[in-house]
CSV table of C-alpha atoms in Angstrom, one decimal:
chain,number,residue,atom,x,y,z
A,1,VAL,CA,0.0,0.0,0.0
A,2,VAL,CA,1.2,3.5,-0.8
A,3,GLN,CA,-0.2,6.9,0.0
A,4,VAL,CA,-0.5,9.7,-2.6
A,5,ILE,CA,-0.3,13.0,-0.7
A,6,ASP,CA,-1.4,15.5,-3.3
A,7,THR,CA,-4.6,17.0,-4.9
A,8,GLY,CA,-6.5,13.7,-4.4
A,9,ILE,CA,-7.1,11.0,-6.9
A,10,GLN,CA,-9.9,10.3,-9.3
A,11,TYR,CA,-10.4,7.0,-7.6
A,12,SER,CA,-13.2,6.0,-10.1
A,13,HIS,CA,-10.8,6.3,-13.1
A,14,PRO,CA,-11.1,3.1,-15.1
A,15,ASP,CA,-7.3,2.7,-15.2
A,16,LEU,CA,-7.0,3.3,-11.4
A,17,ALA,CA,-10.1,2.0,-9.7
A,18,ALA,CA,-8.9,-1.6,-9.2
A,19,ASN,CA,-5.7,-0.4,-7.5
A,20,ILE,CA,-7.3,2.1,-5.1
A,21,TRP,CA,-7.2,1.2,-1.4
A,22,THR,CA,-10.5,0.6,0.4
A,23,ASN,CA,-10.7,1.0,4.1
A,24,PRO,CA,-11.9,-2.3,5.5
A,25,GLY,CA,-13.0,-0.6,8.7
A,26,GLU,CA,-15.5,1.7,7.1
A,27,ILE,CA,-19.1,1.1,5.9
A,28,ALA,CA,-19.7,3.1,2.8
A,29,GLY,CA,-22.2,5.9,3.0
A,30,ASN,CA,-23.5,5.4,6.5
A,31,GLY,CA,-22.2,8.7,7.8
A,32,ILE,CA,-20.5,7.1,10.7
A,33,ASP,CA,-16.8,7.0,11.6
A,34,ASP,CA,-16.9,3.2,11.9
A,35,ASP,CA,-13.2,2.7,12.6
A,36,ALA,CA,-13.0,5.7,15.0
A,37,ASN,CA,-10.0,7.2,13.3
A,38,GLY,CA,-11.5,10.8,13.2
A,39,TYR,CA,-12.8,10.6,9.6
A,40,ILE,CA,-16.3,9.7,8.5
A,41,ASP,CA,-16.5,7.3,5.5
A,42,ASP,CA,-12.8,7.5,4.6
A,43,LEU,CA,-13.2,4.6,2.2
A,44,HIS,CA,-10.2,5.6,-0.1
A,45,GLY,CA,-8.4,8.2,2.0
A,46,ILE,CA,-9.1,11.7,3.3
A,47,ASN,CA,-9.6,15.3,2.3
A,48,ALA,CA,-7.5,17.1,4.8
A,49,ILE,CA,-8.9,20.5,3.6
A,50,THR,CA,-12.5,19.6,4.6
A,51,ASN,CA,-11.7,17.0,7.2
A,52,SER,CA,-13.8,14.6,5.3
A,53,GLY,CA,-13.4,11.1,3.8
A,54,ASP,CA,-13.7,12.1,0.1
A,55,PRO,CA,-10.3,12.7,-1.5
A,56,MET,CA,-11.6,13.1,-5.1
A,57,ASP,CA,-9.2,15.0,-7.3
A,58,ASP,CA,-10.6,18.4,-8.4
A,59,HIS,CA,-7.3,19.4,-10.0
A,60,TYR,CA,-5.4,16.7,-12.0
A,61,HIS,CA,-1.9,16.5,-10.4
A,62,GLY,CA,-2.6,13.7,-7.9
A,63,THR,CA,-4.4,11.6,-10.4
A,64,HIS,CA,-1.5,11.9,-12.8
A,65,VAL,CA,1.0,10.9,-10.0
A,66,ALA,CA,-1.2,8.0,-9.1
A,67,GLY,CA,-1.2,6.6,-12.6
A,68,ILE,CA,2.6,6.7,-12.7
A,69,ILE,CA,2.7,4.7,-9.5
A,70,GLY,CA,0.0,2.2,-10.1
A,71,ALA,CA,-2.2,2.4,-13.2
A,72,VAL,CA,-3.6,-1.0,-13.8
A,73,GLY,CA,-1.4,-3.1,-16.1
A,74,ASN,CA,-2.2,-5.6,-18.7
A,75,ASN,CA,-5.8,-4.5,-19.0
A,76,GLY,CA,-5.8,-3.2,-22.6
A,77,VAL,CA,-6.6,0.3,-21.4
A,78,GLY,CA,-4.6,3.4,-21.3
A,79,VAL,CA,-1.3,3.2,-19.4
A,80,ALA,CA,0.5,1.0,-17.0
A,81,GLY,CA,2.0,2.1,-13.7
A,82,ALA,CA,5.4,1.1,-12.3
A,83,ALA,CA,3.7,-1.2,-9.8
A,84,TRP,CA,0.7,-3.2,-11.2
A,85,SER,CA,-0.2,-4.8,-7.9
A,86,VAL,CA,-0.6,-2.0,-5.5
A,87,LYS,CA,-3.2,-0.3,-3.4
A,88,MET,CA,-3.2,3.5,-3.3
A,89,ILE,CA,-4.5,5.7,-0.5
A,90,ALA,CA,-5.5,9.2,-1.5
A,91,SER,CA,-4.7,12.1,0.9
A,92,LYS,CA,-5.9,15.4,-0.5
A,93,PHE,CA,-4.4,18.5,1.0
A,94,LEU,CA,-3.9,20.5,-2.2
A,95,SER,CA,-7.0,22.3,-3.5
A,96,SER,CA,-8.4,22.7,-7.0
A,97,THR,CA,-5.9,25.5,-7.5
A,98,GLY,CA,-3.0,23.2,-6.7
A,99,SER,CA,-2.3,25.0,-3.4
A,100,GLY,CA,-2.6,24.0,0.2
A,101,SER,CA,-1.4,24.5,3.8
A,102,THR,CA,1.5,23.1,5.7
A,103,SER,CA,-0.8,22.1,8.5
A,104,ASN,CA,-2.9,20.0,6.1
A,105,ALA,CA,0.2,18.4,4.7
A,106,ILE,CA,1.2,17.4,8.2
A,107,LYS,CA,-2.4,16.1,8.8
A,108,SER,CA,-2.1,13.9,5.7
A,109,ILE,CA,1.3,12.5,6.8
A,110,ASN,CA,-0.1,11.7,10.2
A,111,TYR,CA,-3.1,10.0,8.7
A,112,GLY,CA,-0.7,7.6,6.9
A,113,THR,CA,1.3,7.0,10.1
A,114,MET,CA,-2.0,6.2,12.0
A,115,LEU,CA,-3.0,3.7,9.3
A,116,ARG,CA,0.4,2.0,9.4
A,117,ASN,CA,0.3,1.8,13.2
A,118,SER,CA,-3.2,0.3,13.0
A,119,GLY,CA,-2.1,-2.5,10.7
A,120,VAL,CA,-2.3,-1.2,7.1
A,121,ASN,CA,0.8,-2.3,5.2
A,122,LEU,CA,1.7,1.2,4.1
A,123,ILE,CA,5.3,1.2,2.9
A,124,ALA,CA,5.7,4.7,1.3
A,125,SER,CA,4.1,8.0,0.6
A,126,ASN,CA,4.6,10.0,-2.5
A,127,ASN,CA,5.1,13.7,-2.1
A,128,SER,CA,5.3,15.6,-5.4
A,129,TRP,CA,5.1,19.0,-3.7
A,130,GLY,CA,7.4,21.4,-1.9
A,131,GLY,CA,8.9,24.8,-1.3
A,132,GLY,CA,9.4,27.2,1.6
A,133,SER,CA,11.8,27.0,4.5
A,134,TYR,CA,12.5,24.4,7.3
A,135,ASN,CA,9.4,23.6,9.4
A,136,SER,CA,10.1,21.6,12.6
A,137,VAL,CA,6.6,20.2,12.9
A,138,LEU,CA,6.6,19.0,9.4
A,139,ALA,CA,10.1,17.5,10.0
A,140,SER,CA,8.8,15.7,13.0
A,141,ALA,CA,5.8,14.3,11.1
A,142,ILE,CA,8.1,12.9,8.4
A,143,ALA,CA,10.4,11.4,11.0
A,144,ASP,CA,7.5,9.8,12.8
A,145,ALA,CA,6.3,8.2,9.6
A,146,GLY,CA,9.8,6.8,9.1
A,147,ASN,CA,9.9,5.4,12.6
A,148,ALA,CA,6.6,3.7,11.8
A,149,GLY,CA,8.1,2.1,8.7
A,150,ILE,CA,6.9,4.5,5.9
A,151,MET,CA,9.3,5.8,3.2
A,152,PHE,CA,8.8,9.4,2.2
A,153,VAL,CA,9.5,9.9,-1.5
A,154,ALA,CA,9.8,13.6,-2.4
A,155,ALA,CA,10.2,15.5,-5.7
A,156,ALA,CA,13.5,17.4,-5.6
A,157,GLY,CA,11.8,20.5,-7.1
A,158,ASN,CA,11.9,22.3,-10.5
A,159,ALA,CA,13.9,25.4,-9.8
A,160,ALA,CA,17.1,24.2,-11.5
A,161,GLN,CA,19.0,25.0,-8.4
A,162,ASN,CA,21.5,23.3,-6.2
A,163,THR,CA,19.7,22.2,-3.0
A,164,ASP,CA,23.0,21.6,-1.2
A,165,THR,CA,23.3,25.3,-1.0
A,166,THR,CA,19.6,26.4,-1.4
A,167,PRO,CA,17.5,23.7,0.4
A,168,SER,CA,14.1,22.7,-1.0
A,169,TYR,CA,11.6,21.2,1.4
A,170,PRO,CA,10.3,18.6,2.1
A,171,ALA,CA,12.9,16.9,-0.2
A,172,CYS,CA,15.8,18.2,1.9
A,173,TYR,CA,14.6,17.0,5.3
A,174,SER,CA,17.3,14.6,6.6
A,175,SER,CA,15.2,11.8,8.1
A,176,ASN,CA,16.5,8.5,6.8
A,177,ASN,CA,13.1,7.6,5.2
A,178,VAL,CA,13.3,10.6,2.8
A,179,ILE,CA,14.3,9.9,-0.8
A,180,SER,CA,14.8,13.1,-2.9
A,181,VAL,CA,14.2,12.5,-6.6
A,182,ALA,CA,15.6,14.5,-9.6
A,183,SER,CA,14.3,14.3,-13.1
A,184,ASN,CA,16.2,13.2,-16.2
A,185,ASN,CA,15.3,13.2,-19.9
A,186,SER,CA,15.3,10.3,-22.3
A,187,ALA,CA,19.0,10.8,-23.1
A,188,GLY,CA,19.9,10.3,-19.4
A,189,ASN,CA,20.8,13.9,-18.8
A,190,LEU,CA,19.4,15.9,-15.9
A,191,SER,CA,16.2,17.7,-17.0
A,192,TYR,CA,16.9,21.4,-17.4
A,193,PHE,CA,14.3,22.4,-14.8
A,194,SER,CA,15.3,19.8,-12.2
A,195,ASN,CA,16.9,20.6,-8.9
A,196,TYR,CA,20.1,18.8,-8.1
A,197,GLY,CA,22.5,18.3,-5.2
A,198,ALA,CA,25.4,15.9,-4.7
A,199,SER,CA,24.4,15.5,-1.0
A,200,THR,CA,20.7,16.4,-0.8
A,201,VAL,CA,19.3,14.7,-4.0
A,202,ASP,CA,19.5,10.9,-3.9
A,203,ILE,CA,18.6,9.6,-7.3
A,204,SER,CA,17.0,10.5,-10.6
A,205,ALA,CA,14.1,9.1,-12.7
A,206,PRO,CA,12.5,10.0,-16.0
A,207,GLY,CA,10.4,13.1,-15.6
A,208,GLU,CA,9.9,14.6,-19.1
A,209,SER,CA,6.8,14.0,-21.2
A,210,ILE,CA,5.3,11.4,-19.0
A,211,ILE,CA,1.8,10.3,-20.0
A,212,SER,CA,-0.5,9.2,-17.2
A,213,THR,CA,-4.1,9.3,-15.9
A,214,VAL,CA,-6.0,12.6,-15.3
A,215,PRO,CA,-9.6,13.4,-14.5
A,216,THR,CA,-12.1,12.7,-15.9
A,217,ASN,CA,-11.3,9.2,-17.2
A,218,SER,CA,-8.6,10.5,-19.5
A,219,TYR,CA,-4.8,10.8,-20.0
A,220,SER,CA,-2.3,13.7,-20.4
A,221,THR,CA,1.4,14.2,-20.8
A,222,LEU,CA,3.2,16.3,-18.1
A,223,SER,CA,6.8,16.9,-17.0
A,224,GLY,CA,8.5,17.7,-13.8
A,225,THR,CA,10.2,16.2,-10.8
A,226,SER,CA,6.5,15.5,-9.8
A,227,MET,CA,6.5,12.9,-12.5
A,228,ALA,CA,9.9,11.4,-11.5
A,229,ALA,CA,9.1,10.8,-7.8
A,230,PRO,CA,6.2,8.5,-8.3
A,231,GLN,CA,8.3,6.1,-10.4
A,232,ILE,CA,10.5,5.7,-7.3
A,233,THR,CA,7.5,5.1,-5.2
A,234,GLY,CA,6.4,2.4,-7.6
A,235,LEU,CA,9.8,0.8,-7.5
A,236,LEU,CA,9.7,0.6,-3.7
A,237,VAL,CA,6.5,-1.4,-4.1
A,238,LEU,CA,8.2,-3.8,-6.5
A,239,ALA,CA,11.1,-4.2,-4.0
A,240,GLN,CA,8.9,-5.0,-1.0
A,241,SER,CA,6.8,-7.4,-3.1
A,242,MET,CA,9.8,-9.7,-3.5
A,243,CYS,CA,9.4,-10.8,0.1
A,244,PRO,CA,6.4,-8.9,1.7
A,245,ASN,CA,7.0,-7.3,5.1
A,246,ARG,CA,10.6,-8.2,5.1
A,247,PHE,CA,12.4,-4.9,4.4
A,248,SER,CA,12.8,-2.0,6.8
A,249,VAL,CA,13.0,1.6,5.8
A,250,GLY,CA,16.8,1.5,5.7
A,251,GLU,CA,16.8,-1.7,3.6
A,252,LEU,CA,14.3,-0.4,1.1
A,253,LYS,CA,16.3,2.8,0.7
A,254,ASP,CA,19.6,0.8,0.2
A,255,ILE,CA,18.0,-1.5,-2.4
A,256,LEU,CA,16.7,1.5,-4.4
A,257,LEU,CA,19.8,3.6,-4.2
A,258,ASN,CA,22.4,0.9,-4.7
A,259,SER,CA,20.7,-0.6,-7.8
A,260,GLY,CA,20.5,2.4,-10.1
A,261,THR,CA,22.3,2.8,-13.4
A,262,VAL,CA,25.3,5.1,-12.8
A,263,THR,CA,25.3,7.8,-15.4
A,264,PRO,CA,28.3,10.2,-16.0
A,265,ALA,CA,26.0,13.1,-16.7
A,266,LEU,CA,24.6,12.9,-13.2
A,267,SER,CA,28.0,12.8,-11.4
A,268,GLY,CA,28.0,15.6,-8.9
A,269,LYS,CA,24.3,16.2,-9.5
A,270,VAL,CA,22.8,13.4,-7.4
A,271,ALA,CA,24.3,11.5,-4.6
A,272,THR,CA,24.3,8.1,-6.4
A,273,SER,CA,25.1,9.6,-9.8
A,274,ALA,CA,22.4,7.2,-11.0
A,275,ILE,CA,19.1,6.8,-12.7
A,276,ALA,CA,16.7,4.3,-10.9
A,277,ASN,CA,16.6,0.9,-12.6
A,278,ALA,CA,13.5,-1.3,-12.1
A,279,ALA,CA,15.3,-4.5,-13.1
A,280,GLY,CA,18.1,-3.7,-10.7
A,281,VAL,CA,15.7,-3.0,-7.9
A,282,VAL,CA,13.9,-6.4,-8.4
A,283,ALA,CA,17.3,-8.2,-8.6
A,284,ALA,CA,18.7,-6.6,-5.5
A,285,ALA,CA,15.5,-7.2,-3.5
A,286,SER,CA,15.3,-10.8,-4.6
A,287,ALA,CA,19.0,-11.3,-3.6
A,288,LEU,CA,18.4,-9.8,-0.2
A,289,CYS,CA,15.3,-12.0,0.3
A,290,ASN,CA,17.5,-15.0,-0.1
A,291,SER,CA,20.4,-13.9,2.1
A,292,SER,CA,21.1,-12.9,5.7
A,293,LEU,CA,22.9,-9.8,4.7
A,294,THR,CA,21.5,-6.5,5.9
A,295,PRO,CA,22.3,-3.1,4.3
A,296,THR,CA,24.3,-0.7,6.4
A,297,THR,CA,21.8,2.2,6.3
A,298,SER,CA,20.1,2.7,9.7
A,299,PRO,CA,16.4,1.6,9.4
A,300,THR,CA,15.3,4.2,11.9
A,301,ALA,CA,14.4,7.7,10.7
A,302,THR,CA,15.7,10.6,12.8
A,303,GLN,CA,14.3,14.1,12.9
A,304,ALA,CA,16.1,16.6,10.8
A,305,THR,CA,17.9,19.5,12.4
A,306,PRO,CA,17.4,23.0,11.1
A,307,PRO,CA,20.0,24.3,8.7
A,308,ALA,CA,21.8,27.5,9.5
A,309,ASP,CA,20.2,29.2,6.5
A,310,THR,CA,16.4,29.0,6.6
A,311,SER,CA,15.7,31.5,3.8
A,312,THR,CA,12.9,30.7,1.4
A,313,PRO,CA,14.2,29.1,-1.8
A,314,THR,CA,13.8,31.0,-5.0
A,315,PRO,CA,10.6,30.4,-7.0
A,316,THR,CA,10.5,27.3,-9.2
A,317,PRO,CA,10.4,27.9,-12.9
A,318,THR,CA,8.0,25.0,-13.4
A,319,PRO,CA,4.9,23.9,-11.6
A,320,THR,CA,5.2,20.3,-8.6
A,321,PRO,CA,3.1,21.8,-5.2
A,322,LEU,CA,5.4,24.8,-3.4
A,323,LEU,CA,5.3,24.9,0.4
A,324,THR,CA,5.6,28.6,1.4
A,325,ASN,CA,5.1,29.0,5.1
A,326,SER,CA,1.5,28.0,5.2
A,327,LEU,CA,0.8,27.6,1.5
A,328,THR,CA,1.8,24.8,-0.9
A,329,CYS,CA,1.5,25.0,-4.7
A,330,ALA,CA,1.8,22.3,-7.4
A,331,TYR,CA,5.2,21.7,-9.1
A,332,ILE,CA,4.1,20.8,-12.6
A,333,CYS,CA,5.8,21.7,-15.8
A,334,ALA,CA,3.5,22.7,-18.7
A,335,LEU,CA,5.8,21.2,-21.3
A,336,SER,CA,3.0,19.2,-23.0
A,337,HIS,CA,0.8,22.3,-23.3
A,338,HIS,CA,2.8,25.2,-24.5
A,339,GLY,CA,6.2,24.2,-26.0
A,340,THR,CA,9.5,23.6,-24.2
A,341,ASP,CA,9.2,26.3,-21.5
A,342,CYS,CA,8.0,25.4,-18.0
A,343,TYR,CA,6.2,27.9,-15.9
A,344,THR,CA,5.7,28.5,-12.2
A,345,ASP,CA,2.1,29.4,-11.3
A,346,HIS,CA,1.8,33.1,-10.8
A,347,HIS,CA,-0.6,33.2,-7.8
A,348,THR,CA,0.9,35.9,-5.6
A,349,ASN,CA,0.8,33.7,-2.5
A,350,CYS,CA,2.8,31.0,-4.2
A,351,SER,CA,5.4,32.7,-6.3
A,352,THR,CA,6.6,36.1,-7.5
A,353,ASN,CA,7.6,34.6,-10.8
A,354,GLN,CA,5.1,35.7,-13.5
A,355,HIS,CA,5.3,34.6,-17.1
A,356,THR,CA,2.9,36.5,-19.3
A,357,ASN,CA,2.8,33.6,-21.7
A,358,SER,CA,1.8,31.0,-19.2
A,359,ASN,CA,-1.6,29.6,-20.1
A,360,TYR,CA,-1.5,26.9,-17.4
A,361,ASP,CA,-1.7,28.8,-14.2
A,362,LEU,CA,-2.1,26.2,-11.4
A,363,ASN,CA,-4.0,28.6,-9.3
A,364,ALA,CA,-6.7,29.0,-12.0
A,365,ASP,CA,-8.9,26.6,-13.8
A,366,PRO,CA,-7.0,24.5,-16.4
A,367,PRO,CA,-7.8,24.8,-20.1
A,368,SER,CA,-10.9,23.0,-21.2
A,369,ASN,CA,-8.8,20.5,-23.2
A,370,PRO,CA,-5.2,20.3,-21.9
A,371,ASN,CA,-4.0,17.9,-24.5
A,372,LEU,CA,-5.9,15.0,-23.0
A,373,TYR,CA,-5.9,11.5,-24.4
A,374,PRO,CA,-9.3,9.7,-24.3
A,375,ALA,CA,-9.8,6.7,-22.2
A,376,SER,CA,-10.3,4.6,-25.3
A,377,ASN,CA,-6.7,5.0,-26.3
A,378,LYS,CA,-5.3,1.5,-25.9
A,379,ASN,CA,-2.0,1.9,-27.7
A,380,SER,CA,0.0,3.9,-25.2
A,381,LYS,CA,2.7,1.8,-23.7
A,382,THR,CA,4.0,3.8,-20.8
A,383,ASN,CA,6.1,3.9,-17.7
A,384,LYS,CA,7.3,0.3,-17.8
A,385,ASN,CA,10.6,1.0,-16.2
A,386,SER,CA,12.8,3.7,-14.9
A,387,THR,CA,15.7,3.5,-17.2
A,388,PRO,CA,16.0,5.9,-20.2
A,389,ASN,CA,15.4,4.6,-23.6
A,390,THR,CA,16.9,6.8,-26.3
A,391,ASN,CA,15.0,4.9,-28.9
A,392,SER,CA,11.5,5.5,-27.5
A,393,LYS,CA,9.1,7.7,-29.4
A,394,THR,CA,8.1,10.3,-26.8
A,395,ASN,CA,5.9,13.3,-26.8
A,396,LYS,CA,8.7,15.8,-27.0
A,397,ASN,CA,6.7,18.5,-28.6
A,398,SER,CA,3.8,20.5,-27.3
A,399,THR,CA,1.2,18.8,-29.5
A,400,PRO,CA,-0.4,15.4,-28.4
A,401,ASN,CA,0.4,12.3,-30.4
A,402,THR,CA,-2.2,9.6,-29.7
A,403,ASN,CA,-0.1,7.0,-31.4
A,404,SER,CA,3.1,7.7,-29.6
A,405,LYS,CA,4.7,5.0,-27.6
A,406,THR,CA,6.0,6.8,-24.5
A,407,ASN,CA,8.3,6.3,-21.5
A,408,LYS,CA,9.4,2.7,-22.3
């Protein structure tokens, strides 16, 4: 089980519905908090904004992330996620504008920790959002999740900046359960918008022109570290599936980081100098299942200590959700909509970066037809592994190609 902490999920999407978690302790529609966890009818997760049990996505970001993690595979429909056998919990803390509060992010993290402590086999949360400065309460929530056994996968951010010197949160919290993920293109190079850091960014995954699920019952291509992080979350599911309930936080992290494909272009950009490799993850997990060797990374997450410089990072040039003090905005790049430039949303509370030619403001309603692929498209073969394929035919331009074979 994984948790998608985001704008929610369209849990009725035909390519997601079979892989959505259902709370066994709740009776649908009876208006009672049957499992006494503080949320009424939280069948598929929560809406931290309204304190309700309906995390339906009224944006698109969370649904896109969910499809990358766990869109149903081998069903002749749409796309396939990194992990075909997974259950996804939706925790909505970002609104229809792609923004949200730090307190609701914490609420969502704590909800996952509560579920884990109550017996749900929740192994990771995906966090394709960030921004702002160090927050000790958020750091504690992340550490508590790690101590409960939950990995915290975070998008490194899209400001094209070195997070070793200009931290981006939550990706830069130092709890051992945090994995910070950069984005690379199909040639194996760091995406031009991706944050990087030889110490603070752990690994990279493809994040450009990724096609995935979006509301309503459709598909769209997006780019950003938001799209790279969920591939890592999916790979953690594959690793744990090799011998269920065997691996600790530290073991899962070692399996993921030690099995990547070392890529010279990433040397000095990410700690491992590597792009995540699905086959390598499966092989490493299988080997560990059959051995008594234990990775050296501590399995216990520890709370991060505040850095000396807590200044707010510069605005990102591409939209994945930005956490400013009490506000968080989405980090999505609009590559698939308006050419090769990425834009930060220009809501004054999220960013001071204003692009006059940005037609995909995340704090406004999206276009009526943002290059969506219909649910009937059965020819897309997507997101099957995390290694770059320079021969793949990807949606490199701003116009949709319904016959393209993407992200192989």
